[in-house]
């Protein structure tokens, strides 16, 4: 039975490579009904689903292959799907697992570099360097090293990497175009990476960041309310300041770590995702209320009333995030 399965998997791979992932999916599903415990078939299905623009189903198939013991490929596919869904930290974790399980497979290190992307340029650069070390005669690792070097603002390294990639694969038009951009002496700074439209992945990334900040504010504010009842100690000023800095720092660090396409001006953000702006505004109200209470406590106030609007605003911001993410899942 192994030979027919191998033949089907080969045909599915050829269909996917030829730009016919739907045909590959139709070919693979009956095979998986008969052979539900074949991890290679699940991986091949996940690859076809990803190319067909179905990252959620791709992730499901990849997870099935992982549970069946597939060593590395399934983790790489899961990383691709998670990245497409805007779950960048999970994507990096999954790709890192693939690289840990199969350190001699350059594709795992390439997947890890792409998962880190411009959000973690130094980590992406380290993974891309490792991919080149593992497979110096493959063009793709050099191409990804060039992109990672641009993310890290290492223009000379990017030029060398793209040159090596083009030498190994002269027909690669993307690499040739990247070299052309580097040759433009008018460029004031390196290209931060592929520029993509403000789409689903960028919206999800913003929602997840807002949810994290609202969650920290709600949890920290609730603990302050408990600790400050019935009469708060002035020592709580330091804890409140730490909470303010933690929430603001989390938001700023997360925002700067997002792709540039996710950092729109406020007017554009309001026109595209007004519900997110409402949630962010509620978070701002919560932070302002917490700041007012902190200052009042530092000057001798004895109540905890200003904490209540901070908690309410944080809870409402979290609820808005839940609605926003639920809408994204339904799209």
Short mmCIF file of C-alpha atoms in Angstrom, two decimals:
data_model
loop_
_atom_site.label_atom_id
_atom_site.label_comp_id
_atom_site.label_asym_id
_atom_site.label_seq_id
_atom_site.Cartn_x
_atom_site.Cartn_y
_atom_site.Cartn_z
CA UNK A 1 0.00 0.00 0.00
CA UNK A 2 2.97 2.33 0.43
CA UNK A 3 3.62 2.72 -3.27
CA UNK A 4 0.11 3.97 -4.20
CA UNK A 5 0.20 6.44 -1.31
CA UNK A 6 3.63 7.68 -2.38
CA UNK A 7 2.38 8.09 -5.94
CA UNK A 8 -0.61 10.13 -4.75
CA UNK A 9 1.59 12.32 -2.55
CA UNK A 10 3.95 12.94 -5.45
CA UNK A 11 1.06 13.89 -7.71
CA UNK A 12 -0.39 16.19 -5.03
CA UNK A 13 3.00 17.90 -4.68
CA UNK A 14 3.17 18.41 -8.43
CA UNK A 15 -0.36 19.86 -8.52
CA UNK A 16 0.43 22.25 -5.67
CA UNK A 17 3.66 23.37 -7.33
CA UNK A 18 1.75 23.91 -10.59
CA UNK A 19 -0.64 26.32 -8.88
CA UNK A 20 -3.52 23.86 -8.52
CA UNK A 21 -3.80 23.38 -4.73
CA UNK A 22 -7.56 22.76 -4.89
CA UNK A 23 -6.96 19.76 -7.15
CA UNK A 24 -4.32 18.50 -4.72
CA UNK A 25 -6.77 18.86 -1.83
CA UNK A 26 -9.43 16.89 -3.71
CA UNK A 27 -6.87 14.20 -4.45
CA UNK A 28 -5.64 13.90 -0.87
CA UNK A 29 -8.87 13.88 1.13
CA UNK A 30 -10.01 10.39 -0.02
CA UNK A 31 -6.53 9.05 0.74
CA UNK A 32 -6.72 10.39 4.29
CA UNK A 33 -10.09 8.72 4.81
CA UNK A 34 -8.42 5.38 4.08
CA UNK A 35 -5.07 6.25 5.72
CA UNK A 36 -5.88 8.72 8.53
CA UNK A 37 -2.61 7.97 10.35
CA UNK A 38 -0.24 8.93 7.54
CA UNK A 39 1.63 12.08 8.69
CA UNK A 40 3.16 12.76 5.27
CA UNK A 41 -0.30 12.86 3.70
CA UNK A 42 -1.49 15.32 6.35
CA UNK A 43 1.56 17.50 5.69
CA UNK A 44 0.95 17.41 1.97
CA UNK A 45 -2.69 18.40 2.59
CA UNK A 46 -1.58 21.23 4.90
CA UNK A 47 0.77 22.56 2.21
CA UNK A 48 -2.01 22.50 -0.39
CA UNK A 49 -4.44 24.20 2.00
CA UNK A 50 -1.92 26.94 2.70
CA UNK A 51 -1.39 27.58 -1.01
CA UNK A 52 -5.18 27.61 -1.43
CA UNK A 53 -5.47 30.49 1.06
CA UNK A 54 -6.88 28.45 3.94
CA UNK A 55 -4.39 28.97 6.81
CA UNK A 56 -6.78 27.84 9.55
CA UNK A 57 -7.41 24.51 7.84
CA UNK A 58 -3.69 24.27 7.08
CA UNK A 59 -2.95 24.67 10.79
CA UNK A 60 -5.46 21.94 11.67
CA UNK A 61 -3.89 19.52 9.21
CA UNK A 62 -0.37 20.37 10.40
CA UNK A 63 -1.37 19.78 14.02
CA UNK A 64 -2.77 16.39 13.03
CA UNK A 65 0.57 15.49 11.46
CA UNK A 66 2.37 16.64 14.60
CA UNK A 67 0.24 14.39 16.79
CA UNK A 68 1.09 11.51 14.47
CA UNK A 69 4.79 12.06 15.13
CA UNK A 70 5.94 13.97 12.03
CA UNK A 71 9.39 15.26 12.88
CA UNK A 72 9.85 18.73 11.40
CA UNK A 73 7.81 19.44 8.28
CA UNK A 74 4.52 19.74 10.18
CA UNK A 75 6.02 22.33 12.54
CA UNK A 76 7.21 24.39 9.57
CA UNK A 77 3.75 24.26 8.00
CA UNK A 78 2.14 25.22 11.30
CA UNK A 79 4.53 28.18 11.51
CA UNK A 80 3.49 29.38 8.06
CA UNK A 81 -0.20 29.13 8.95
CA UNK A 82 0.25 30.88 12.31
CA UNK A 83 2.15 33.71 10.67
CA UNK A 84 -0.62 34.16 8.11
CA UNK A 85 -3.14 34.29 10.97
CA UNK A 86 -1.15 37.02 12.72
CA UNK A 87 -0.06 34.77 15.60
CA UNK A 88 3.58 35.71 15.19
CA UNK A 89 4.93 34.56 18.55
CA UNK A 90 3.38 31.13 18.10
CA UNK A 91 4.72 31.00 14.54
CA UNK A 92 8.25 31.63 15.80
CA UNK A 93 7.82 28.99 18.50
CA UNK A 94 6.64 26.39 16.00
CA UNK A 95 9.45 27.17 13.56
CA UNK A 96 11.94 27.05 16.42
CA UNK A 97 10.69 23.59 17.31
CA UNK A 98 11.23 22.48 13.70
CA UNK A 99 14.79 23.82 13.81
CA UNK A 100 15.43 22.11 17.14
CA UNK A 101 14.12 18.77 15.90
CA UNK A 102 15.98 18.89 12.59
CA UNK A 103 18.92 21.30 12.91
CA UNK A 104 20.46 20.09 9.64
CA UNK A 105 17.42 21.01 7.56
CA UNK A 106 17.94 24.51 6.15
CA UNK A 107 14.21 24.86 5.51
CA UNK A 108 13.54 24.84 9.25
CA UNK A 109 15.97 27.73 9.82
CA UNK A 110 14.47 29.63 6.87
CA UNK A 111 11.01 29.16 8.39
CA UNK A 112 12.30 30.46 11.72
CA UNK A 113 13.86 33.53 10.10
CA UNK A 114 10.64 34.33 8.25
CA UNK A 115 8.57 33.77 11.40
CA UNK A 116 10.66 36.32 13.31
CA UNK A 117 10.53 38.71 10.34
CA UNK A 118 10.96 42.46 10.82
CA UNK A 119 9.41 42.20 14.30
CA UNK A 120 12.60 40.51 15.62
CA UNK A 121 15.26 41.36 13.03
CA UNK A 122 18.27 40.15 15.02
CA UNK A 123 16.66 36.78 15.71
CA UNK A 124 15.68 36.53 12.05
CA UNK A 125 19.25 37.34 11.03
CA UNK A 126 20.68 34.66 13.33
CA UNK A 127 18.30 32.02 11.95
CA UNK A 128 19.06 33.02 8.35
CA UNK A 129 22.81 32.81 8.99
CA UNK A 130 22.33 29.31 10.33
CA UNK A 131 20.35 28.34 7.23
CA UNK A 132 23.22 29.50 5.02
CA UNK A 133 25.71 27.56 7.13
CA UNK A 134 23.65 24.39 6.76
CA UNK A 135 23.05 24.78 3.01
CA UNK A 136 25.56 27.18 1.42
CA UNK A 137 24.78 25.87 -2.07
CA UNK A 138 21.03 26.55 -1.87
CA UNK A 139 19.77 29.89 -3.17
CA UNK A 140 16.81 30.28 -0.83
CA UNK A 141 18.81 30.61 2.44
CA UNK A 142 20.93 33.37 0.88
CA UNK A 143 17.78 35.16 -0.29
CA UNK A 144 16.26 35.02 3.20
CA UNK A 145 19.57 36.15 4.70
CA UNK A 146 19.41 39.18 2.42
CA UNK A 147 15.89 40.00 3.59
CA UNK A 148 16.85 39.51 7.25
CA UNK A 149 19.89 41.75 6.78
CA UNK A 150 17.60 44.48 5.46
CA UNK A 151 15.32 44.09 8.47
CA UNK A 152 18.40 44.49 10.69
CA UNK A 153 19.64 47.46 8.61
CA UNK A 154 22.75 45.55 7.48
CA UNK A 155 22.88 46.76 3.89
CA UNK A 156 26.37 45.45 2.94
CA UNK A 157 25.46 41.98 4.21
CA UNK A 158 22.15 42.14 2.34
CA UNK A 159 23.95 42.97 -0.89
CA UNK A 160 26.36 40.04 -0.50
CA UNK A 161 23.56 37.64 0.37
CA UNK A 162 21.37 38.66 -2.58
CA UNK A 163 24.39 38.46 -4.89
CA UNK A 164 25.10 34.91 -3.72
CA UNK A 165 21.43 33.98 -4.12
CA UNK A 166 21.36 35.34 -7.66
CA UNK A 167 24.56 33.48 -8.52
CA UNK A 168 22.95 30.22 -7.38
CA UNK A 169 19.58 30.97 -9.00
CA UNK A 170 20.00 33.46 -11.89
CA UNK A 171 16.32 33.17 -12.85
CA UNK A 172 15.05 34.54 -9.53
CA UNK A 173 13.46 37.88 -10.43
CA UNK A 174 12.68 38.77 -6.80
CA UNK A 175 16.35 38.56 -5.85
CA UNK A 176 17.34 40.60 -8.89
CA UNK A 177 14.78 43.27 -7.95
CA UNK A 178 16.09 43.36 -4.37
CA UNK A 179 19.60 43.94 -5.64
CA UNK A 180 18.30 46.72 -7.87
CA UNK A 181 16.74 48.47 -4.89
CA UNK A 182 19.98 48.20 -2.96
CA UNK A 183 21.87 49.75 -5.85
CA UNK A 184 19.72 52.87 -5.68
CA UNK A 185 22.00 55.40 -3.99
CA UNK A 186 19.05 57.64 -3.26
CA UNK A 187 17.62 55.15 -0.73
CA UNK A 188 17.92 56.76 2.68
CA UNK A 189 17.54 53.53 4.62
CA UNK A 190 17.14 49.83 4.13
CA UNK A 191 13.90 48.32 3.03
CA UNK A 192 12.23 46.99 6.23
CA UNK A 193 11.00 43.92 4.38
CA UNK A 194 8.15 42.95 2.14
CA UNK A 195 5.46 45.65 2.08
CA UNK A 196 2.03 44.10 2.29
CA UNK A 197 -1.39 45.76 2.44
CA UNK A 198 -3.09 46.44 5.76
CA UNK A 199 -5.07 43.21 5.86
CA UNK A 200 -6.27 40.42 8.10
CA UNK A 201 -2.91 39.56 9.67
CA UNK A 202 -2.21 43.20 10.58
CA UNK A 203 -5.67 43.67 12.10
CA UNK A 204 -5.33 40.51 14.19
CA UNK A 205 -1.90 41.62 15.43
CA UNK A 206 -3.35 44.95 16.61
CA UNK A 207 -6.29 43.25 18.33
CA UNK A 208 -4.00 40.82 20.15
CA UNK A 209 -1.77 43.66 21.34
CA UNK A 210 -4.74 45.65 22.65
CA UNK A 211 -6.16 42.55 24.37
CA UNK A 212 -2.84 41.94 26.13
CA UNK A 213 -2.67 45.53 27.40
CA UNK A 214 -6.30 45.53 28.55
CA UNK A 215 -5.79 42.22 30.33
CA UNK A 216 -2.76 43.49 32.25
CA UNK A 217 -4.58 46.69 33.24
CA UNK A 218 -7.65 44.78 34.40
CA UNK A 219 -5.65 42.26 36.42
CA UNK A 220 -3.31 44.83 37.94
CA UNK A 221 -6.12 47.26 38.73
CA UNK A 222 -8.14 44.54 40.43
CA UNK A 223 -5.16 43.56 42.60
CA UNK A 224 -4.63 47.22 43.54
CA UNK A 225 -8.31 47.52 44.46
CA UNK A 226 -8.06 44.47 46.72
CA UNK A 227 -4.79 45.63 48.31
CA UNK A 228 -6.11 49.17 48.82
CA UNK A 229 -9.38 48.28 50.53
CA UNK A 230 -10.57 49.80 52.74
CA UNK A 231 -7.69 52.31 53.10
CA UNK A 232 -4.79 52.19 50.62
CA UNK A 233 -1.20 52.50 51.75
CA UNK A 234 1.10 54.98 50.05
CA UNK A 235 3.34 52.05 49.18
CA UNK A 236 0.78 51.17 46.53
CA UNK A 237 1.92 54.25 44.60
CA UNK A 238 4.98 52.29 43.48
CA UNK A 239 2.92 49.30 42.43
CA UNK A 240 0.54 51.55 40.52
CA UNK A 241 3.45 53.24 38.76
CA UNK A 242 4.88 49.84 37.88
CA UNK A 243 1.51 48.81 36.43
CA UNK A 244 1.27 52.02 34.37
CA UNK A 245 4.77 51.53 33.01
CA UNK A 246 4.17 47.84 32.33
CA UNK A 247 0.98 48.43 30.34
CA UNK A 248 2.38 51.43 28.47
CA UNK A 249 5.66 49.63 27.82
CA UNK A 250 3.89 46.51 26.58
CA UNK A 251 1.81 48.58 24.20
CA UNK A 252 4.75 50.62 22.90
CA UNK A 253 7.06 47.63 22.52
CA UNK A 254 4.36 45.62 20.78
CA UNK A 255 3.46 48.49 18.46
CA UNK A 256 7.07 49.08 17.44
CA UNK A 257 7.48 45.35 16.87
CA UNK A 258 4.59 45.22 14.40
CA UNK A 259 5.19 45.52 10.65
CA UNK A 260 5.05 49.10 9.37
CA UNK A 261 1.88 48.29 7.48
CA UNK A 262 0.13 47.73 10.82
CA UNK A 263 1.15 51.16 12.19
CA UNK A 264 -1.29 53.42 10.39
CA UNK A 265 -1.92 57.09 11.23
CA UNK A 266 -4.87 57.56 13.54
CA UNK A 267 -7.15 58.94 10.83
CA UNK A 268 -6.52 55.94 8.56
CA UNK A 269 -6.87 53.53 11.47
CA UNK A 270 -10.23 55.06 12.39
CA UNK A 271 -11.48 54.73 8.83
CA UNK A 272 -10.38 51.08 8.56
CA UNK A 273 -10.86 49.67 12.07
CA UNK A 274 -13.08 52.06 14.06
CA UNK A 275 -13.92 49.41 16.66
CA UNK A 276 -10.23 49.00 17.45
CA UNK A 277 -9.94 52.77 17.99
CA UNK A 278 -12.85 52.57 20.45
CA UNK A 279 -11.09 49.79 22.36
CA UNK A 280 -7.81 51.71 22.38
CA UNK A 281 -9.64 54.81 23.61
CA UNK A 282 -11.17 52.83 26.47
CA UNK A 283 -7.73 51.54 27.38
CA UNK A 284 -6.49 55.15 27.41
CA UNK A 285 -9.35 56.14 29.74
CA UNK A 286 -8.41 53.28 32.05
CA UNK A 287 -4.76 54.30 32.12
CA UNK A 288 -5.70 57.93 32.75
CA UNK A 289 -7.95 56.92 35.67
CA UNK A 290 -5.17 54.81 37.14
CA UNK A 291 -2.73 57.71 36.76
CA UNK A 292 -5.16 60.08 38.53
CA UNK A 293 -5.54 57.65 41.42
CA UNK A 294 -1.77 57.18 41.65
CA UNK A 295 -1.13 60.93 41.87
CA UNK A 296 -3.96 61.39 44.36
CA UNK A 297 -2.63 58.58 46.55
CA UNK A 298 0.86 60.09 46.45
CA UNK A 299 -0.58 63.37 47.80
CA UNK A 300 -2.49 61.71 50.63
CA UNK A 301 -5.82 60.57 49.17
CA UNK A 302 -7.36 57.63 51.01
CA UNK A 303 -10.00 56.25 48.65
CA UNK A 304 -9.99 53.75 45.83
CA UNK A 305 -12.89 55.23 43.85
CA UNK A 306 -10.79 56.31 40.82
CA UNK A 307 -9.75 52.68 40.38
CA UNK A 308 -13.32 51.68 39.56
CA UNK A 309 -13.50 53.57 36.22
CA UNK A 310 -10.04 52.20 35.39
CA UNK A 311 -11.30 48.65 35.90
CA UNK A 312 -14.52 49.31 34.00
CA UNK A 313 -12.64 50.86 31.08
CA UNK A 314 -10.16 47.96 30.98
CA UNK A 315 -13.00 45.43 31.05
CA UNK A 316 -14.85 47.24 28.26
CA UNK A 317 -11.65 47.43 26.22
CA UNK A 318 -11.19 43.68 26.65
CA UNK A 319 -14.79 43.09 25.60
CA UNK A 320 -14.27 45.19 22.47
CA UNK A 321 -11.18 43.07 21.70
CA UNK A 322 -13.24 39.91 22.07
CA UNK A 323 -15.84 41.24 19.63
CA UNK A 324 -13.16 42.37 17.18
CA UNK A 325 -11.35 39.02 17.21
CA UNK A 326 -14.64 37.15 16.91
CA UNK A 327 -15.43 39.16 13.79
CA UNK A 328 -12.01 38.32 12.36
CA UNK A 329 -12.60 34.61 12.94
CA UNK A 330 -15.91 34.78 11.08
CA UNK A 331 -14.32 36.35 7.99
#
